[in-house]
Coordinates of C-alpha atoms in Angstrom, one line a residue:
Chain A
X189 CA 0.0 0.0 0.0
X190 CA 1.4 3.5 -1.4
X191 CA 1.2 6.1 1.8
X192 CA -1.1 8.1 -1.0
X193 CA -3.4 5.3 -0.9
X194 CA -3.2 4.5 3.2
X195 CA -4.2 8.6 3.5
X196 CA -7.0 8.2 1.4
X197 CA -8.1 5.0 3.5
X198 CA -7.4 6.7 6.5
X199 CA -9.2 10.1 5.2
X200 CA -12.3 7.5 4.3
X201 CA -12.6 6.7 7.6
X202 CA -13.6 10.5 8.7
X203 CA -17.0 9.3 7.2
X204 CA -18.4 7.6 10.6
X205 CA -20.9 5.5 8.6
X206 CA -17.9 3.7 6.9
X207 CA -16.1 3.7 10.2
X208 CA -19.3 2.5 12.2
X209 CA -19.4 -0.4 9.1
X210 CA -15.9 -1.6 9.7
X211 CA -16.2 -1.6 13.7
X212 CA -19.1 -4.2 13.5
X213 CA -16.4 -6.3 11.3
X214 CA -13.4 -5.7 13.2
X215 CA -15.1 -6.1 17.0
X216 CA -16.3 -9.9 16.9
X217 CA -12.4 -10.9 15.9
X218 CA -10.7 -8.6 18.6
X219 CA -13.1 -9.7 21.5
X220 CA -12.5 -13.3 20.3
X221 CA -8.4 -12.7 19.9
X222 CA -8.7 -10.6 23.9
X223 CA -10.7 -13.7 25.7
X224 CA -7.8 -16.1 24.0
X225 CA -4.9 -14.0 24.7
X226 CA -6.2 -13.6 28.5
X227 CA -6.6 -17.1 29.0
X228 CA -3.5 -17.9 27.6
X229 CA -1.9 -15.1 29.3
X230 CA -3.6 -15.9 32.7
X231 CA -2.7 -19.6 32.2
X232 CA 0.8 -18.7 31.8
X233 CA 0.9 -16.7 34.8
X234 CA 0.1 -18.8 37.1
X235 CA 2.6 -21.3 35.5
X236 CA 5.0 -19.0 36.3
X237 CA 8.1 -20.1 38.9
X238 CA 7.6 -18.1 41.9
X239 CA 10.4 -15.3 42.3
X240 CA 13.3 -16.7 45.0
X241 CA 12.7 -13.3 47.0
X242 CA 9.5 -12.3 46.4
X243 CA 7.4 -15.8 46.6
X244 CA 3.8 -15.9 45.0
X245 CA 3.9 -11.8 45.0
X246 CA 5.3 -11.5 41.6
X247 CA 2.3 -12.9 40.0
X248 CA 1.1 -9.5 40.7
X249 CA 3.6 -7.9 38.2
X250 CA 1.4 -10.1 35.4
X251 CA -1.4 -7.3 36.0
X252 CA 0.3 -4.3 37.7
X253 CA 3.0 -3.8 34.4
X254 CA 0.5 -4.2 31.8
X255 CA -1.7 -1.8 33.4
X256 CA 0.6 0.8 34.1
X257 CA 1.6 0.8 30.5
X258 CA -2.0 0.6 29.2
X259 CA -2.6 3.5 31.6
X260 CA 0.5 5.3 29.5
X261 CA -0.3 4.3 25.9
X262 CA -4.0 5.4 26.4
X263 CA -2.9 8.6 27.4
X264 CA -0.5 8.5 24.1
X265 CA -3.6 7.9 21.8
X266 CA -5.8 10.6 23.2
X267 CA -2.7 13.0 22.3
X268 CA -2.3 12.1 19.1
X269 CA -6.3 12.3 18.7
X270 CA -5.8 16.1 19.9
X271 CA -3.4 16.6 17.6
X272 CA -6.2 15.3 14.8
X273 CA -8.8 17.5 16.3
X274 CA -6.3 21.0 16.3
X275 CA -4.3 20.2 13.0
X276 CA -6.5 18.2 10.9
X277 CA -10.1 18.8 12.3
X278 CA -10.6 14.8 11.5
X279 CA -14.1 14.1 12.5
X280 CA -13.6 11.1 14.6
X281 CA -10.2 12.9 16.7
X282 CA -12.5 14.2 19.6
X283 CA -14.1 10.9 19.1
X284 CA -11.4 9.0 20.1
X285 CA -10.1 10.9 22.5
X286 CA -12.7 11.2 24.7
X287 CA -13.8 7.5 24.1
X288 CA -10.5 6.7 25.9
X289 CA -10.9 8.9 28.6
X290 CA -12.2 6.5 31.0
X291 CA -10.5 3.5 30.1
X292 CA -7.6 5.4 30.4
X293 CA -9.1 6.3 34.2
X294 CA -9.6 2.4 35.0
X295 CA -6.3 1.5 34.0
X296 CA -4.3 4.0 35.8
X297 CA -6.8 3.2 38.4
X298 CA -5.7 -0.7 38.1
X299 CA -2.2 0.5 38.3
X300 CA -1.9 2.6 41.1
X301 CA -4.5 0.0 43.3
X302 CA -2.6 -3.1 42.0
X303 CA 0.9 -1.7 42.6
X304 CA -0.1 -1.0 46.4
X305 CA -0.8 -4.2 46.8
X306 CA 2.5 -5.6 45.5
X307 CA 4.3 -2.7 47.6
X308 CA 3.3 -3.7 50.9
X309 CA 4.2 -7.1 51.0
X310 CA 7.9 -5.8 49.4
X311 CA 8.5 -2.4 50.8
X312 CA 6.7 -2.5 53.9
X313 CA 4.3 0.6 52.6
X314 CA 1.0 1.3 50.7
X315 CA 2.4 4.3 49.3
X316 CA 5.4 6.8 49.4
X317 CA 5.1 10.0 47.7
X318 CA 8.4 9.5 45.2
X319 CA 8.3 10.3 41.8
X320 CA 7.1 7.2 39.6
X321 CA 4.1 6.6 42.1
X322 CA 3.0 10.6 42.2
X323 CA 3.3 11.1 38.3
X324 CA 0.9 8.0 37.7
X325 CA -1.1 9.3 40.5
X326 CA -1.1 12.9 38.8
X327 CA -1.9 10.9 35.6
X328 CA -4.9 10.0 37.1
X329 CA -6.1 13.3 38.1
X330 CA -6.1 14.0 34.7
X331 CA -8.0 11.8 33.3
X332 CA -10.7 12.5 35.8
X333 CA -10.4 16.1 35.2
X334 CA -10.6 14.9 31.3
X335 CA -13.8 13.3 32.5
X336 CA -15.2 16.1 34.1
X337 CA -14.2 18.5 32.0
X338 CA -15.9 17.3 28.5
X339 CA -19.3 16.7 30.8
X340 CA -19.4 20.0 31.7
X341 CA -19.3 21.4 28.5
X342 CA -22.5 21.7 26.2
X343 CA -20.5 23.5 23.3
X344 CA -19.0 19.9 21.6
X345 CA -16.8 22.1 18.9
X346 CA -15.1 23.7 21.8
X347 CA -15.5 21.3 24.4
X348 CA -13.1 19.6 21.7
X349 CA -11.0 22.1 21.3
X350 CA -10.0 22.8 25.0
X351 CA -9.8 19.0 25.9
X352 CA -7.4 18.5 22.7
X353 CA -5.3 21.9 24.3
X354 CA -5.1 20.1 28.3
X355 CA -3.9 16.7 26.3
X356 CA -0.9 17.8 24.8
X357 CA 0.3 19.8 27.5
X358 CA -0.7 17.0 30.0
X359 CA 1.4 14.7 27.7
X360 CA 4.6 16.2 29.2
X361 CA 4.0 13.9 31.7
X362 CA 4.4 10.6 30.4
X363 CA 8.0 11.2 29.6
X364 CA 7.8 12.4 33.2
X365 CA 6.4 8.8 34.5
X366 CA 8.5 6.8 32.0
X367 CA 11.8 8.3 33.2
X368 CA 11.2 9.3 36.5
X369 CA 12.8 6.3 37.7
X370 CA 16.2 6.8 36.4
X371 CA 16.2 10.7 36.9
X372 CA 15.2 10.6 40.4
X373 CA 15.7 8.2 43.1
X374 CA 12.5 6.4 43.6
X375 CA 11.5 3.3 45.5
X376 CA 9.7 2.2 42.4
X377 CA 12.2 -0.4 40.8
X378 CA 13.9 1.1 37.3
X379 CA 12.7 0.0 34.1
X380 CA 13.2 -4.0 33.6
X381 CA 11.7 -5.0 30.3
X382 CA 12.0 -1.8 28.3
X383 CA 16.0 -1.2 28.6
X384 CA 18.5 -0.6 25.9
X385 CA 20.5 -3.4 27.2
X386 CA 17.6 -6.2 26.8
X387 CA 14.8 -7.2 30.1
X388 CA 16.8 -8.5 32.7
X389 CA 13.9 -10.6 33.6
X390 CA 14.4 -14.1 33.5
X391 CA 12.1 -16.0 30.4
X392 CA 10.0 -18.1 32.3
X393 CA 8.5 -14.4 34.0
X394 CA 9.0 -12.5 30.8
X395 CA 6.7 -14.3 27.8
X396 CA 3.5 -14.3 30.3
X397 CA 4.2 -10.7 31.0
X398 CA 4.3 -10.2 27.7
X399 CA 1.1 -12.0 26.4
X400 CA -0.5 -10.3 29.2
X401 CA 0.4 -7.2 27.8
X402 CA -0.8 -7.9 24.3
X403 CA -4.1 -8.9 25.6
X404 CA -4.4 -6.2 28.1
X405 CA -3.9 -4.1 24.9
X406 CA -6.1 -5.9 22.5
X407 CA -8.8 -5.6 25.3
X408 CA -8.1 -1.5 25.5
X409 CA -8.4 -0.8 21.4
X410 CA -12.1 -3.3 21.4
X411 CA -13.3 -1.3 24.6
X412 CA -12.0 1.8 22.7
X413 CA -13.7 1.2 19.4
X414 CA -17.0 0.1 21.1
X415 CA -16.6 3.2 23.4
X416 CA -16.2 5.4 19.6
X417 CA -19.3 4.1 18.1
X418 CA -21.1 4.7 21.4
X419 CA -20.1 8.0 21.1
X420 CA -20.8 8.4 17.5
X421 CA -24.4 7.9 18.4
X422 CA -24.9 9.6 21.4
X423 CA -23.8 12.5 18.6
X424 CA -26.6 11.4 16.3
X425 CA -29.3 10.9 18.9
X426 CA -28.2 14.4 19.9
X427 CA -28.5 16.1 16.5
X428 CA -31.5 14.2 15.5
X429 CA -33.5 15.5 18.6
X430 CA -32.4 19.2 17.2
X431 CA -33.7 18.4 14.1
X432 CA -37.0 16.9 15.3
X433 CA -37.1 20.4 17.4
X434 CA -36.2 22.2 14.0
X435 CA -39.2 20.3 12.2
X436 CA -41.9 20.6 15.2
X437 CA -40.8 24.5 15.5
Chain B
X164 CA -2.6 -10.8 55.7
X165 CA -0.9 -13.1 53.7
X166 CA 0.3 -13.2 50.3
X167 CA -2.1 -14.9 49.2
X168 CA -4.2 -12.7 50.4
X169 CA -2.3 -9.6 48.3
X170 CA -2.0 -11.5 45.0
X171 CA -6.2 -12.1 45.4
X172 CA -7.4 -9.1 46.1
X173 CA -5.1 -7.7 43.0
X174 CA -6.4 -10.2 40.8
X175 CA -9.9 -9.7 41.9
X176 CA -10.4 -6.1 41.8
X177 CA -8.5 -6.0 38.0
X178 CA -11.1 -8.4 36.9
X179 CA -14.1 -6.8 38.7
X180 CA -12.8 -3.2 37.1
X181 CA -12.7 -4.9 33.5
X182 CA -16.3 -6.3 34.1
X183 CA -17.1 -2.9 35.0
X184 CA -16.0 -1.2 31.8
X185 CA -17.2 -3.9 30.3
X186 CA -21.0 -3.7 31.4
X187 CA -20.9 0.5 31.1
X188 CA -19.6 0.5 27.2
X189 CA -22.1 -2.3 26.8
X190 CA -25.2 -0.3 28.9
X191 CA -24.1 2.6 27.1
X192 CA -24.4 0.7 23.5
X193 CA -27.9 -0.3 24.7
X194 CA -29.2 2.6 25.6
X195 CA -28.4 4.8 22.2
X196 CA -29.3 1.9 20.1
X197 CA -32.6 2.2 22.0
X198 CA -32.8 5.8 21.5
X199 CA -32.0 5.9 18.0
X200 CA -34.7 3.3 17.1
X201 CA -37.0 5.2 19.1
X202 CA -36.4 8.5 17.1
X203 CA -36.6 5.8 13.9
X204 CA -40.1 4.8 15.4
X205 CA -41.3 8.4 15.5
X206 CA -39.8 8.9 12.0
X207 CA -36.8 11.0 12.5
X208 CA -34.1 10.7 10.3
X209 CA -30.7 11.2 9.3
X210 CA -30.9 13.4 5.8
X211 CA -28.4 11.2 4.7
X212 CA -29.7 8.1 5.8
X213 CA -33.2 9.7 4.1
X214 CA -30.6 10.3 0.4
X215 CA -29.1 6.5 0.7
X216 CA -33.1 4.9 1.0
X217 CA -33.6 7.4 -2.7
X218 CA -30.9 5.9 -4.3
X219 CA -31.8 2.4 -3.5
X220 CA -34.8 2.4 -4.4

């Protein structure tokens, strides 16, 4: 496929009828491909050695690290929607983004909840205010002020705008959460499956983690294309009611 | 409390969080495929939905 030709596919899809038409095909295969992938993934898990230090703990990780990235990449998405809704005006931009509001919510939510609970069997602690766990936790404010802000808002053209403006300067922190961990000193472990040196976990840990993650993420993008159709008629409910107001006027 | 205990309550809340976004896109998908057949019902339309009927038939 030329990039010419992928624009124009990709400039198709602006139409939402052709969109909503190629949702209904895509969703039955991506809810069948999640439910495999999780009980694969969750299968794998449990097969899992249990870590020499940690004991049965670690079987947290298979939820807590896929989470916390989910929680990152669904942030990542809604910026580059914004950057579709202030540089291209693409129809289905504030679509996306604010479908993935609150999935992005739950997931940070799973993170931060999930990682608590692996932290005070290790550390000793629920919480400590260092840097990796107060730039997730700021990550979720966000997406809760996200939430509140684009229900608060009856003008959708500049409801769109303003959310798509708080995104991309919100985004700053994802670098923030990604690095904090090797720019500050945190009691949050560093980064051990995304180094430029290779994951320094061992195999056995690594391939459930990572099928976790792929279903984790193939359960994000059906929730998030269900979510956009949702939203695509809650539009069309909206603007037929005006109409039928027009009409009986 | 045991660590057991820890690794259950994670796995537990994860999958009752899922089953919550789960059953609220789903409840939401219910509820404006309801409304949009009701405003169907009543005979309101999309103008373009109205053109694609025309060239059909």
């Amino acid at each position: 496929m030329t990039i010419t030709s992928a624009a124009n596919y990709v400039s198709g899809l602006a139409n939402p009828t052709r969109f909503l038409s190629l949702v209904a095909t895509l969703l039955p295969w991506m809810a069948g491909l999640t439910g495999v992938l999780f009980v694969v993934g969750l299968y794998l898990s449990f097969q899992a050695p249990e870590d020499y230090q940690q004991g049965m703990t670690v079987r947290i990780m298979f939820i807590h690290v896929p989470s916390a990235w989910l929680a990152m990449m669904c942030y990542t998405v809604m910026a580059l929607s914004a950057i579709g809704t202030l540089v291209w005006r693409h129809p289905l931009a504030d679509v996306s983004a604010r479908a993935a509001t609150p999935i992005g919510a739950a997931f940070t939510f799973l993170a931060l909840l999930t990682g608590s609970l692996w932290g005070k069997p290790m550390w000793g602690t629920w919480w400590v205010w260092d840097a990796r766990l107060t730039s997730v936790f700021v990550l979720f404010l966000m997406y809760l002020g996200l939430i509140a802000l684009n229900r608060a808002m009856d003008d959708p053209a500049r409801s769109a705008k303003v959310s798509a403006i708080i995104i991309l300067v919100g985004y700053v922190n994802i670098p923030i959460i990604k690095f904090s961990v090797d720019w500050w000193n945190t009691l949050h472990q560093p980064a051990s499956v995304m180094r430029l040196d290779g994951p320094t976990i061992h195999p056995s840990m690594l391939y459930p983690l990572l099928i976790m993650a792929v279903a984790f993420t193939m359960l994000f993008f059906t929730l998030h294309l269900m979510a956009m159709r949702n939203e695509i008629w809650r539009r069309r409910v909206t603007a037929l009611r005006r109409q039928a107001a027009r009409s009986a006027a | 409390m045991s660590h057991l205990a820890f690794v259950s309550i994670a796995y537990g809340v994860t999958a009752l969080t899922i089953l919550a976004l789960i059953t609220w896109v789903l409840f939401e998908q219910r509820a404006r495929r309801s409304e949009l057949a009701e405003l169907e019902a009543r005979g309101v339309r999309r103008r373009s939905a109205a053109k694609e009927d025309d060239n059909v038939e």
